[in-house]
Short mmCIF file of C-alpha atoms in Angstrom, two decimals:
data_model
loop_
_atom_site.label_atom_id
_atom_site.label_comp_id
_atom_site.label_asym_id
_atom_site.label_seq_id
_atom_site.Cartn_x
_atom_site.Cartn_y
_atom_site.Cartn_z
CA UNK O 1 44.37 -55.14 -92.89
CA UNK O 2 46.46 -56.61 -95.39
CA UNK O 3 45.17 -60.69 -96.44
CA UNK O 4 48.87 -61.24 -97.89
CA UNK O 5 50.06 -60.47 -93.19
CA UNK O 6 48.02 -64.34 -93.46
CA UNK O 7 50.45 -67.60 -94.02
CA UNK O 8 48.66 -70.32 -96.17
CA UNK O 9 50.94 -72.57 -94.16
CA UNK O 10 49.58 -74.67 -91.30
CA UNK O 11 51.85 -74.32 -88.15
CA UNK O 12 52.54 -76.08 -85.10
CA UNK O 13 53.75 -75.52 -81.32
CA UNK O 14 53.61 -76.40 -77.89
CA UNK O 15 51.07 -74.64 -76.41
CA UNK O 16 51.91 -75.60 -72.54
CA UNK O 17 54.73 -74.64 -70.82
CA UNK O 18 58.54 -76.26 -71.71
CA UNK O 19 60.39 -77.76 -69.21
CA UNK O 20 57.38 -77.62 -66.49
CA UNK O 21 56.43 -80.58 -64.71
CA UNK O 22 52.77 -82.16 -65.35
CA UNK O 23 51.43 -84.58 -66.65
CA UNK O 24 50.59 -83.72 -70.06
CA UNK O 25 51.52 -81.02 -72.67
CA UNK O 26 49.25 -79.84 -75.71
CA UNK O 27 50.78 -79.44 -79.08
CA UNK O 28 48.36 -76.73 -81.32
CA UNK O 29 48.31 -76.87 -84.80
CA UNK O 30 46.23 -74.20 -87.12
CA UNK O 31 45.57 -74.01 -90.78
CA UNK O 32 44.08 -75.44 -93.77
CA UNK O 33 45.67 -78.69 -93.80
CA UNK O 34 46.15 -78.97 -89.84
CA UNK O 35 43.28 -81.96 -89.16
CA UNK O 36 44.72 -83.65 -92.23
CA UNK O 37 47.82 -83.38 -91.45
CA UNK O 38 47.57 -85.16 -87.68
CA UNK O 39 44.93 -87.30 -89.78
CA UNK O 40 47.98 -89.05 -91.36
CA UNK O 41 49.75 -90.31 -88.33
CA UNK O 42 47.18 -90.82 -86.30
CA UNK O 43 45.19 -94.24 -85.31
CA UNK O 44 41.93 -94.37 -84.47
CA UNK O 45 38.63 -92.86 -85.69
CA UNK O 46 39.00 -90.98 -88.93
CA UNK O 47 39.00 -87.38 -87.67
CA UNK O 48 38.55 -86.04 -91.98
CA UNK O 49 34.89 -87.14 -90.68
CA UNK O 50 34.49 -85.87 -87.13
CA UNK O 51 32.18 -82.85 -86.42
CA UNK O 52 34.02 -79.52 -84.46
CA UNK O 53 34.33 -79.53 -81.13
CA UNK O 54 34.97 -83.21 -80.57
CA UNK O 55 37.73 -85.62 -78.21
CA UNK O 56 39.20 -88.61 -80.01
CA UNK O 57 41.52 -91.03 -77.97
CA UNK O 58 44.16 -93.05 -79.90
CA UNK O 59 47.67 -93.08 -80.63
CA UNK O 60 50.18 -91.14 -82.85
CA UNK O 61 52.45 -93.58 -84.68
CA UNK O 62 55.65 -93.15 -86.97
CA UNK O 63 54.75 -96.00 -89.36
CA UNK O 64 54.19 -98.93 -87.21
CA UNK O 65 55.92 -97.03 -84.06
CA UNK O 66 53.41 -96.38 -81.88
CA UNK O 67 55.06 -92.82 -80.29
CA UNK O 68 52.21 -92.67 -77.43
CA UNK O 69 48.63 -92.66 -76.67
CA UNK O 70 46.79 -89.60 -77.17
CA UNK O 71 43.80 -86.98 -77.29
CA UNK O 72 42.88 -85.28 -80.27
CA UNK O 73 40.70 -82.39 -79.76
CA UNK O 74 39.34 -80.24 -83.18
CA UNK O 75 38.11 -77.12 -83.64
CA UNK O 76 36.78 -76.43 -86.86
CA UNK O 77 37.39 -72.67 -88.47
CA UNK O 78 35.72 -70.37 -87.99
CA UNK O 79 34.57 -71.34 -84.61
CA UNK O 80 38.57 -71.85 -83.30
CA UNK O 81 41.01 -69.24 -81.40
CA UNK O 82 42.88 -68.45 -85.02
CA UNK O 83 39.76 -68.49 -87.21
CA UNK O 84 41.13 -71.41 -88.99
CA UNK O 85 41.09 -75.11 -88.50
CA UNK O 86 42.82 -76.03 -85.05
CA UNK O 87 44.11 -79.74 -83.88
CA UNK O 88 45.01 -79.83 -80.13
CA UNK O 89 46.76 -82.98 -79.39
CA UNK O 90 46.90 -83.75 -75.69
CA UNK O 91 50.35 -85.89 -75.09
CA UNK O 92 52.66 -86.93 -71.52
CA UNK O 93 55.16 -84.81 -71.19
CA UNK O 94 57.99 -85.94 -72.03
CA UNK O 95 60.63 -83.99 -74.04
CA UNK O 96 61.48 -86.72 -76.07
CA UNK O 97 58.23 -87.64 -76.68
CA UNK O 98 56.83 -83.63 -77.63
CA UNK O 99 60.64 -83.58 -79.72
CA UNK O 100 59.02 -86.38 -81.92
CA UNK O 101 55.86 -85.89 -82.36
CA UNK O 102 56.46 -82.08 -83.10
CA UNK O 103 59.13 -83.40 -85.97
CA UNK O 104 56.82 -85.81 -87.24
CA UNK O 105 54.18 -83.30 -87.69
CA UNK O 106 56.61 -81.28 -89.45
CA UNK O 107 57.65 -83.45 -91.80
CA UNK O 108 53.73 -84.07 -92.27
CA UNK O 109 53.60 -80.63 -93.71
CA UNK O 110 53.74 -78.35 -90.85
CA UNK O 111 56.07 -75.32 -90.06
CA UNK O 112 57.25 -74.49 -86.87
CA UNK O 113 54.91 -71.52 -85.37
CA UNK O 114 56.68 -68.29 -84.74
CA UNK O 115 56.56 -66.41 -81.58
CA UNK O 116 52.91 -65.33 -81.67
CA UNK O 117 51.92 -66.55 -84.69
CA UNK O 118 48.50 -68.12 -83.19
CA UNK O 119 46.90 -64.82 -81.60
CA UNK O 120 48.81 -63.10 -84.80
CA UNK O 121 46.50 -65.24 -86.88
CA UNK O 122 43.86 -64.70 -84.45
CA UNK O 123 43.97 -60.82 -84.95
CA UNK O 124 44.51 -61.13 -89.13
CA UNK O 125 41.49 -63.19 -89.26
CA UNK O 126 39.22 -60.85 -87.34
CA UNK O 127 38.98 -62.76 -84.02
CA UNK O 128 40.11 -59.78 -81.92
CA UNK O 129 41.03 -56.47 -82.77
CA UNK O 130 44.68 -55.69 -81.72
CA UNK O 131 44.12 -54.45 -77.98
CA UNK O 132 42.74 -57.51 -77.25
CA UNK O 133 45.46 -59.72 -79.06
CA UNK O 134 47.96 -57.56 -76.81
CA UNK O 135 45.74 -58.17 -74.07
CA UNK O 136 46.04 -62.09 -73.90
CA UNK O 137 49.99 -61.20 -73.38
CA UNK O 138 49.88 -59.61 -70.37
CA UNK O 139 47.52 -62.22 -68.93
CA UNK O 140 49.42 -65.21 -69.81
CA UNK O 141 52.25 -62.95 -67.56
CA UNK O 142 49.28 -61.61 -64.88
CA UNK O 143 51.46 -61.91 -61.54
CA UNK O 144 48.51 -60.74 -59.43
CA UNK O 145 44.79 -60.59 -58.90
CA UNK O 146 44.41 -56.61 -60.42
CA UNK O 147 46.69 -57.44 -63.29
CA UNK O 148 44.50 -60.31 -64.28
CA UNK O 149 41.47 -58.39 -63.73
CA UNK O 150 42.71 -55.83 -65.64
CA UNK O 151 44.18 -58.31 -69.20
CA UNK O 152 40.52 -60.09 -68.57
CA UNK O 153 39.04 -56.74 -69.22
CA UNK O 154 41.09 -56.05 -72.02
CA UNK O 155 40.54 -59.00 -73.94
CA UNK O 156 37.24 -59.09 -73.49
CA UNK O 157 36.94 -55.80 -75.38
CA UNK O 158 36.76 -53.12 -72.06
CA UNK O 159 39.00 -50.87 -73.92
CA UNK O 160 37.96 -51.63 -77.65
CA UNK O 161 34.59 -50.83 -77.08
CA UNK O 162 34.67 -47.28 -76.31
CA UNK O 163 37.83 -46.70 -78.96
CA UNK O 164 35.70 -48.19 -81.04
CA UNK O 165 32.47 -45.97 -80.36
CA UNK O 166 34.65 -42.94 -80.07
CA UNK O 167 36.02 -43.78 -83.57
CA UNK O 168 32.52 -44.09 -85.19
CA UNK O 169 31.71 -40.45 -83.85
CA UNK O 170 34.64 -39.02 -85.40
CA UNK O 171 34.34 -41.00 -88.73
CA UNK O 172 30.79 -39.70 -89.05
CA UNK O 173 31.30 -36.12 -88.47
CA UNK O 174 34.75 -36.46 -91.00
CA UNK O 175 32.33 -37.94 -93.50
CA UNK O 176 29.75 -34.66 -92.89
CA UNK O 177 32.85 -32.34 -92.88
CA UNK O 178 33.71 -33.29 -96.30
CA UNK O 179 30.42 -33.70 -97.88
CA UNK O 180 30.89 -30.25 -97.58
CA UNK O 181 33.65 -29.48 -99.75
CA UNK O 182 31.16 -30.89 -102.69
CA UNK O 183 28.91 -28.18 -101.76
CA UNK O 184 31.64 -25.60 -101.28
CA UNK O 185 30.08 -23.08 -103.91
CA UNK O 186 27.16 -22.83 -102.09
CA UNK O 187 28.29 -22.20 -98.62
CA UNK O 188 26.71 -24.94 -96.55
CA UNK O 189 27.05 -26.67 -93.45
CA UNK O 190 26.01 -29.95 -92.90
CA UNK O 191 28.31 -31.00 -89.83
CA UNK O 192 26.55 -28.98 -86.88
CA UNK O 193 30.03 -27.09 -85.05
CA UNK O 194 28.41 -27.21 -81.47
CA UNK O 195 27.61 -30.52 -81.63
CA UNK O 196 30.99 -31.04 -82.92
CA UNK O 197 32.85 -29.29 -80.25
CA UNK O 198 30.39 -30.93 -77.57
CA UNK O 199 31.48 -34.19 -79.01
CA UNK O 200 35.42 -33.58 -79.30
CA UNK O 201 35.44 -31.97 -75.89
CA UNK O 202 33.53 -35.35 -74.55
CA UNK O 203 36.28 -37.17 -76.53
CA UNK O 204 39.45 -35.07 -74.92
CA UNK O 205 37.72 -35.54 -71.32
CA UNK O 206 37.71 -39.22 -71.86
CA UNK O 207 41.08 -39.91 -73.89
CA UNK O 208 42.81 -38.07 -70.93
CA UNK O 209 40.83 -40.34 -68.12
CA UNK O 210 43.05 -43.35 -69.87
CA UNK O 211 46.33 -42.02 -70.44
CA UNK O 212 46.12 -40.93 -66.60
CA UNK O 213 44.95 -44.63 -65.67
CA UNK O 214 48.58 -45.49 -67.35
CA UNK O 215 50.10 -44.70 -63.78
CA UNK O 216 47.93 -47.00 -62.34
CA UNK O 217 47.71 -49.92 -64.71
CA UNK O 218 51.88 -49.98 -65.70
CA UNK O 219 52.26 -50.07 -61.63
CA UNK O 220 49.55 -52.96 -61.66
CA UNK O 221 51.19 -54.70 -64.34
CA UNK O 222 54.90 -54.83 -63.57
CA UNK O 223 54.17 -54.75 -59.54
CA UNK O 224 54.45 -51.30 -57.40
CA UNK O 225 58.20 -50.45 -56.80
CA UNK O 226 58.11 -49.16 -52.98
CA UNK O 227 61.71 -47.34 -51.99
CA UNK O 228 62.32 -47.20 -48.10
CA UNK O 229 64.41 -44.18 -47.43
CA UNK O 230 65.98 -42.92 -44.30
CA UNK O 231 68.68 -42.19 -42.11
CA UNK O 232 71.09 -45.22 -40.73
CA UNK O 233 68.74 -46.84 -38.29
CA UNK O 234 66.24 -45.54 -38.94
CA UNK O 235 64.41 -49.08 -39.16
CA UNK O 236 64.63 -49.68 -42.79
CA UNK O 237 65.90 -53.36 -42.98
CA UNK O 238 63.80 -54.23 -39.74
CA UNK O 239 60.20 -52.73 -41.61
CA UNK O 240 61.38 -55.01 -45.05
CA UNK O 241 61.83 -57.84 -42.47
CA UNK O 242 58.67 -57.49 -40.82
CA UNK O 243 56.78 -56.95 -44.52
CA UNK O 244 58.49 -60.54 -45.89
CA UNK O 245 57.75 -61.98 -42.63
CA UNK O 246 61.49 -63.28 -42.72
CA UNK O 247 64.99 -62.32 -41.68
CA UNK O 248 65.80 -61.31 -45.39
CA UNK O 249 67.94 -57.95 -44.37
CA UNK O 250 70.65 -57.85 -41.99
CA UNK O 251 69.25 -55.57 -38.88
CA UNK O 252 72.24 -54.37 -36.61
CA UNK O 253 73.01 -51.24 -34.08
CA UNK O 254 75.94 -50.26 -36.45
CA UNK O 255 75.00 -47.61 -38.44
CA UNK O 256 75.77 -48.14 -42.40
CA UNK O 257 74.98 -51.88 -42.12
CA UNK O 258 72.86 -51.42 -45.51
CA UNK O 259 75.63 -51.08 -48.16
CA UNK O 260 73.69 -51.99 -51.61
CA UNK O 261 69.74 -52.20 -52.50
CA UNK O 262 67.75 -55.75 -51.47
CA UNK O 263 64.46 -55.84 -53.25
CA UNK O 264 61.65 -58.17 -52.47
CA UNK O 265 58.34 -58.36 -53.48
CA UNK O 266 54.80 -59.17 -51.54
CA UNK O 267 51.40 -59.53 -52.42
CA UNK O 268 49.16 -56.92 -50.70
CA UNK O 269 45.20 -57.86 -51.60
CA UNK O 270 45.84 -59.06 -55.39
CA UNK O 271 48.97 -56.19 -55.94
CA UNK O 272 52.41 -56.98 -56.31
CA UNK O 273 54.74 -54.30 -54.43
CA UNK O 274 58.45 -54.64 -55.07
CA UNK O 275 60.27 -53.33 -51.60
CA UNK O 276 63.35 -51.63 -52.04
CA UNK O 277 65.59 -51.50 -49.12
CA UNK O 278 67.97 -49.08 -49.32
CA UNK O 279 71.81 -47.97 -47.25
CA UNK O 280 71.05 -44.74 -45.00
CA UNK O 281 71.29 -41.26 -46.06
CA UNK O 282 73.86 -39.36 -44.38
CA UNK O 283 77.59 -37.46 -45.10
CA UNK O 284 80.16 -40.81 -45.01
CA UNK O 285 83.73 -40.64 -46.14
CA UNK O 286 83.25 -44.63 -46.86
CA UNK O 287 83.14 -45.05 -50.66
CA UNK O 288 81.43 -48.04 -50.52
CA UNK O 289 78.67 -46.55 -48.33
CA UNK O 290 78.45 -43.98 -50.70
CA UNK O 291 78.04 -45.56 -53.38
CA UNK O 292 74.94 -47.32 -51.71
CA UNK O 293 73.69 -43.95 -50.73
CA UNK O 294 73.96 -42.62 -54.60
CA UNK O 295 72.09 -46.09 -55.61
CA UNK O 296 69.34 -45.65 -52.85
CA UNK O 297 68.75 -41.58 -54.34
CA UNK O 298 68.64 -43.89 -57.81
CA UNK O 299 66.16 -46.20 -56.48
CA UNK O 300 63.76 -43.55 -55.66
CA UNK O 301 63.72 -42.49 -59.24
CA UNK O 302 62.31 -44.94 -60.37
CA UNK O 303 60.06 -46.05 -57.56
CA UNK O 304 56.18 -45.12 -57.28
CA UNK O 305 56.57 -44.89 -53.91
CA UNK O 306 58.47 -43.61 -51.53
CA UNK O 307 58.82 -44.55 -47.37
CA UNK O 308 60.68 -41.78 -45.83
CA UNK O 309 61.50 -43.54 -42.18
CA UNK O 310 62.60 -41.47 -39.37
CA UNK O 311 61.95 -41.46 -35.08
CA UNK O 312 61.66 -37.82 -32.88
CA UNK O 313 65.00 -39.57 -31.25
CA UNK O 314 67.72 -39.66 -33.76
CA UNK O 315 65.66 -36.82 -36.62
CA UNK O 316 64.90 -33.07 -36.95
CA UNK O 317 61.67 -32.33 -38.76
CA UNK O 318 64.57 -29.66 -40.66
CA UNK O 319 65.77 -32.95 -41.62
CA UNK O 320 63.39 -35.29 -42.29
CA UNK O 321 62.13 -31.64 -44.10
CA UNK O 322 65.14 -31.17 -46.57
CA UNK O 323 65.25 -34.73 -47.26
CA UNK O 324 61.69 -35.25 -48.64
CA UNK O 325 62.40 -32.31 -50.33
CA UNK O 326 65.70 -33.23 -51.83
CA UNK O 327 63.98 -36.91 -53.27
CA UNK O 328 61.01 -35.81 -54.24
CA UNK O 329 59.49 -35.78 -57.74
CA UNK O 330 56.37 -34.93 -59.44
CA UNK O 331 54.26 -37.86 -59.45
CA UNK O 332 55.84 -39.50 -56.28
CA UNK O 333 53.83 -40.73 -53.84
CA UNK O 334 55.46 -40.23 -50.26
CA UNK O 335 54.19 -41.98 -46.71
CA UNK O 336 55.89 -39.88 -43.84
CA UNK O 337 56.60 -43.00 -41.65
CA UNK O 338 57.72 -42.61 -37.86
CA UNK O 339 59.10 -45.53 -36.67
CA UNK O 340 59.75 -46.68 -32.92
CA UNK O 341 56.88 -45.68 -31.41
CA UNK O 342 57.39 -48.52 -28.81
CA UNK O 343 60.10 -46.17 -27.79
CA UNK O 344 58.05 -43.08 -27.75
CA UNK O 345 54.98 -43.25 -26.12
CA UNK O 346 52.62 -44.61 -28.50
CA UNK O 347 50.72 -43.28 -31.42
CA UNK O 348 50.11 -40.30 -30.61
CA UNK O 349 50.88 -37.11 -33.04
CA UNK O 350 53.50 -35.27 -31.11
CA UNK O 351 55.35 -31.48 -32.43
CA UNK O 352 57.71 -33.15 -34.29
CA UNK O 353 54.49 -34.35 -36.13
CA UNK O 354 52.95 -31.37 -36.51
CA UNK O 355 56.26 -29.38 -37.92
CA UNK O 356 56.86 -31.86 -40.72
CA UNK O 357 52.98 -32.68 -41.67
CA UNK O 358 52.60 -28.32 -41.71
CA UNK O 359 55.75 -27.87 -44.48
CA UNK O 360 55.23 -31.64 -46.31
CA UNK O 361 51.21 -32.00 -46.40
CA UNK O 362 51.18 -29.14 -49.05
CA UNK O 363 53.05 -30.16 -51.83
CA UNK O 364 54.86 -33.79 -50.91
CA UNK O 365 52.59 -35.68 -49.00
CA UNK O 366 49.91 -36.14 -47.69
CA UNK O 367 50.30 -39.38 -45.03
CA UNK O 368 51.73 -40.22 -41.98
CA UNK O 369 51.39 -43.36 -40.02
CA UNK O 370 53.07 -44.07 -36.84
CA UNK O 371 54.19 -48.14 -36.41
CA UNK O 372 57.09 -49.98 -34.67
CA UNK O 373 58.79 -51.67 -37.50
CA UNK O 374 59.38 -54.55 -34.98
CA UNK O 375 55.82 -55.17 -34.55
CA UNK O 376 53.47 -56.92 -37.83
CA UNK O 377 50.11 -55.70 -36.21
CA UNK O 378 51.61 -52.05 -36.22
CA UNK O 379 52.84 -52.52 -39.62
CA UNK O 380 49.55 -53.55 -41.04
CA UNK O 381 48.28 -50.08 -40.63
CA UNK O 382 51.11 -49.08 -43.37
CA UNK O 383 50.04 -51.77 -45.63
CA UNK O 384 46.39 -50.00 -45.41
CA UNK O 385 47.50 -47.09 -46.36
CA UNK O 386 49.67 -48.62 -48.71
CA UNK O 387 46.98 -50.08 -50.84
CA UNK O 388 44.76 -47.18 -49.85
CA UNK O 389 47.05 -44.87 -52.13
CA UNK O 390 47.40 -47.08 -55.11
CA UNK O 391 43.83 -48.20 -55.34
CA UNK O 392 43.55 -44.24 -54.93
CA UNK O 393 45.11 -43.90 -58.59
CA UNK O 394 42.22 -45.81 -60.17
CA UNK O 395 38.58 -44.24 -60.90
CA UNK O 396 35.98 -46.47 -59.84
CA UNK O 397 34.53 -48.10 -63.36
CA UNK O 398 37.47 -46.80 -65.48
CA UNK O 399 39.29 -48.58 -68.09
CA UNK O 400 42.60 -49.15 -67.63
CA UNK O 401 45.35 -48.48 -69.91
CA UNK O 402 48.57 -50.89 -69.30
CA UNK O 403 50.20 -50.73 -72.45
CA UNK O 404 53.08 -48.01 -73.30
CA UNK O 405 52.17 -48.17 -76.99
CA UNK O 406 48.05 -47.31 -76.47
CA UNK O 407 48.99 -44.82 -74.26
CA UNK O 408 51.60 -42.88 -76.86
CA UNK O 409 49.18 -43.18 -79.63
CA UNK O 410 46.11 -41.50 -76.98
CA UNK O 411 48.29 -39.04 -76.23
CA UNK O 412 48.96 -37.74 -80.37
CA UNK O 413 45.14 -38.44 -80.35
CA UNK O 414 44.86 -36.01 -77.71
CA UNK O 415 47.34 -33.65 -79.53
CA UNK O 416 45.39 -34.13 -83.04
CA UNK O 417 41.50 -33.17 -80.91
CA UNK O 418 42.71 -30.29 -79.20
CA UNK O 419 44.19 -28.88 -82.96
CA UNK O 420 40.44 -29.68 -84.06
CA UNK O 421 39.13 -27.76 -81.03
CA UNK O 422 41.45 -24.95 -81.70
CA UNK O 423 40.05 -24.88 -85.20
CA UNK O 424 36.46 -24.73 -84.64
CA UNK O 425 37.28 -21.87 -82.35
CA UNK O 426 38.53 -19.83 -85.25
CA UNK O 427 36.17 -20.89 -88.00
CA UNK O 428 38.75 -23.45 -89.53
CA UNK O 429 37.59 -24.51 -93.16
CA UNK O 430 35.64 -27.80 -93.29
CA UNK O 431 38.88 -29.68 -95.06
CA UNK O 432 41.26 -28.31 -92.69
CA UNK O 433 39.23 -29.58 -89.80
CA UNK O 434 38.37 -32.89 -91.55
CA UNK O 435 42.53 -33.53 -91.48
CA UNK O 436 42.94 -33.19 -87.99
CA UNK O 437 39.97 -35.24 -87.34
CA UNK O 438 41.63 -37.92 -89.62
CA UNK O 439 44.54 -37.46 -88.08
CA UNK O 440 42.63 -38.35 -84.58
CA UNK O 441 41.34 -41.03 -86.24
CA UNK O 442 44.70 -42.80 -86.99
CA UNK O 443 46.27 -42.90 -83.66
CA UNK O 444 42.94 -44.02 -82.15
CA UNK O 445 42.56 -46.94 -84.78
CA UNK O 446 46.20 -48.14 -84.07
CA UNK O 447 45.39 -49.24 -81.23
CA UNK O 448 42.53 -51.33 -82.20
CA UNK O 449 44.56 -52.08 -85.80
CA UNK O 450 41.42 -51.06 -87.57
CA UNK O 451 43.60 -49.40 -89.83
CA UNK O 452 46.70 -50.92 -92.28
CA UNK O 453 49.37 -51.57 -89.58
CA UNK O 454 53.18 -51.76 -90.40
CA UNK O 455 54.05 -55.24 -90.56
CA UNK O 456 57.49 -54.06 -88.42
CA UNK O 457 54.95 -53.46 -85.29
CA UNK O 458 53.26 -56.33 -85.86
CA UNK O 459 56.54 -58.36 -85.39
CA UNK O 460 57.43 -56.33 -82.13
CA UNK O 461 54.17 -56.63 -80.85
CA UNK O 462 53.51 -60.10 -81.45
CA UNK O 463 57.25 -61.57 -81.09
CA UNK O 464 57.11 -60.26 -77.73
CA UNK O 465 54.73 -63.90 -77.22
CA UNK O 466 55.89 -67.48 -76.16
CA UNK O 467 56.13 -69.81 -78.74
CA UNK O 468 52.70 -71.21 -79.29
CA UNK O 469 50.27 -68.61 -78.38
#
């Protein structure tokens, strides 16, 4: 990486939340000059003289203004977030108060931090590799118990660890590949081709294990979107009621009551679902019930999930059939759900069961549960199987992949392995083979940034951050 990414400037930031209530906020300052620079307007001990790792108490001061009491903490590069020389200052929280002492500092010799620009620094000065840097993104916006299990994991290296073993592997085979071509006259071989393919297919097996964890992880991270489908009352708004635990749809006899989307979302065991409640399928000459029926087909597009509600009363299994059917996508995951069982006898499975489990089990689903969407102990049996299915996405000890650029750059690694599989099949010269390796090599290092990366993605990545991280 680049030294001239690194500003010689010292910057500065609030580092808690604006406009939240509290008692305090923390303004961060990092670089060279960042303890001398809070040195000079602030009273008390000397902090040029303090060790790391130390709390001062005593005030700021413009001058003779005293601008308010406060705690310095220091944290003395290398042993800092950034690497570099950090100054924490621990003030109330009052905008006019954060306003000034922010200016002050600035006119100290600061510069206003960029979005970023702390776990930027961070990353240039070898404190994490990029993954992890990305990492501390999604867990400052971790909604949920899994997606903060999941950032945790990534910033503490889960994923970088086995990149970065995979990417040793490869770098010392390359290295034996073209030791090669310096030996070419005399026909030698000093990078063993089964051990090779062994090792690549090992490498393909894995790299695929996290791009199919993406499923799983992007659902984790931006909350499960659940559509719930179905004919005009078929119990749609009642089931969204009974999952809020609040009258948040409008539940009526009159059929076509549903007219546009309502999405909520609940927290099932740590996971965010987003329910989608959606107007009734069926043939209407009412434009603006049609127009809800074209959004609801829209909404299960781009759901993960899909609850198809229907009763034996008012459905066909021909057309709770057709309509599955008609949704459906590759990758959807669909919960047969028949509703009003306190109308039907009970849970048992019945024919109209059997006819729609013997067509849908083979290719759309593989579920059906039997509630009264009246009823919250009924409906807990659907949240079971709810989470069921999602946790089902996961492999037990797996990393988890949540970010769309790791999992584009894994899947040209992918690409670049199975071209260097192809070419051991067929003898491929040493050179030839030691390019797609490389090639392997790149999109598998850009995801760690162990390799020069374009300062253009470092500003997406990193401006994506709130001011002061």
């Amino acid at each position: 990486m680049s030294t001239g990414l690194v500003s010689q400037d010292t910057i500065v930031a609030l580092a808690t939340s604006p406009g939240v209530n509290g008692a305090i906020a923390v303004i961060r300052l990092s670089g060279s000059q960042a303890i001398t620079i809070t040195n000079a307007v602030f009273k008390g001990k000397d902090l040029l003289n303090q060790h790391t790792h130390t709390i001062h108490f005593g005030t700021i001061r413009d001058g003779e203004e005293i601008i308010d009491e406060v705690l310095i903490s220091l944290f003395k590069g290398p042993h800092s977030y950034t690497k570099e020389d950090v100054v924490e200052i621990s003030t109330h929280n009052s905008k006019y108060i954060i306003e000034r002492l922010i200016a002050l500092l600035i006119k100290k010799g600061a510069r206003a931090a960029q979005a970023g620009e702390f776990t930027l620094r961070a990353f240039l000065n070898g404190g994490m590799d990029l993954s992890q840097a990305e990492a501390v993104a999604d867990l400052i916006a971790s909604e949920n118990k899994a997606s903060h299990e999941i950032a945790m994991n990534q910033m503490r290296g889960g994923i970088s660890n086995k990149l970065q073993e995979m990417r040793e592997q490869l770098i010392n085979f390359t290295a034996l590949l073209e030791l090669e071509l310096d030996f070419g006259e005399e026909d030698v071989e000093f990078a063993d081709r089964a051990q090779f393919e062994a090792l690549v297919q090992e490498l393909k097996v894995h790299i695929a294990k996290l791009i199919q964890s993406f499923a799983y992880g992007n659902a984790i991270k931006h909350g499960v979107p659940v559509a719930i489908i179905g004919k005009p009352n078929a119990g749609k708004s009642t089931l969204l009621n009974t999952l809020l635990d609040e009258e948040r749809a409008i539940v009526s006899d009159i059929a076509g009551t549903t007219r546009d989307t309502i999405e909520e979302s609940i927290n099932l065991d740590g996971i965010t679902f987003r329910f989608i409640d959606t107007a009734g399928l069926r043939e209407t000459t009412d434009t603006i019930e049609a127009i809800g029926i074209t959004k609801a087909k829209e909404k299960v597009r781009q759901a993960k999930v899909l609850l198809y509600l229907y009763d034996d009363k008012d459905s066909t299994a021909d057309e709770v059939i057709a309509q599955v059917k008609e949704l459906y996508y590759d990758g959807l995951i669909v919960i047969l759900v028949r509703n009003k069982i306190d109308l039907q006898g009970g849970y048992h499975s019945n024919e109209m069961d059997t006819a729609i489990t013997d067509v849908l089990f083979t290719n759309y689903s593989d579920s059906l549960v039997a509630i009264s969407a009246k009823d919250s102990e009924s409906v807990e049996r659907l949240k079971e199987v709810l989470l069921d299915k999602i946790r089902g996405m996961a492999v037990e000890d797996q990393q988890i992949i949540t970010n769309t650029r790791h999992v584009e750059a894994l899947k040209q690694a992918l690409e670049a392995l199975g071209q260097v599989e192809e070419g051991l099949g067929i003898l491929l010269p040493g050179d030839l083979l030691a390019h797609h390796v490389r090639t392997a090599l790149r999109h598998i290092s850009s995801i760690t940034g162990d390799i020069d990366v374009d300062r253009d993605i470092l500003g997406t990545i990193f401006g994506k951050f709130c001011i002061g991280k």
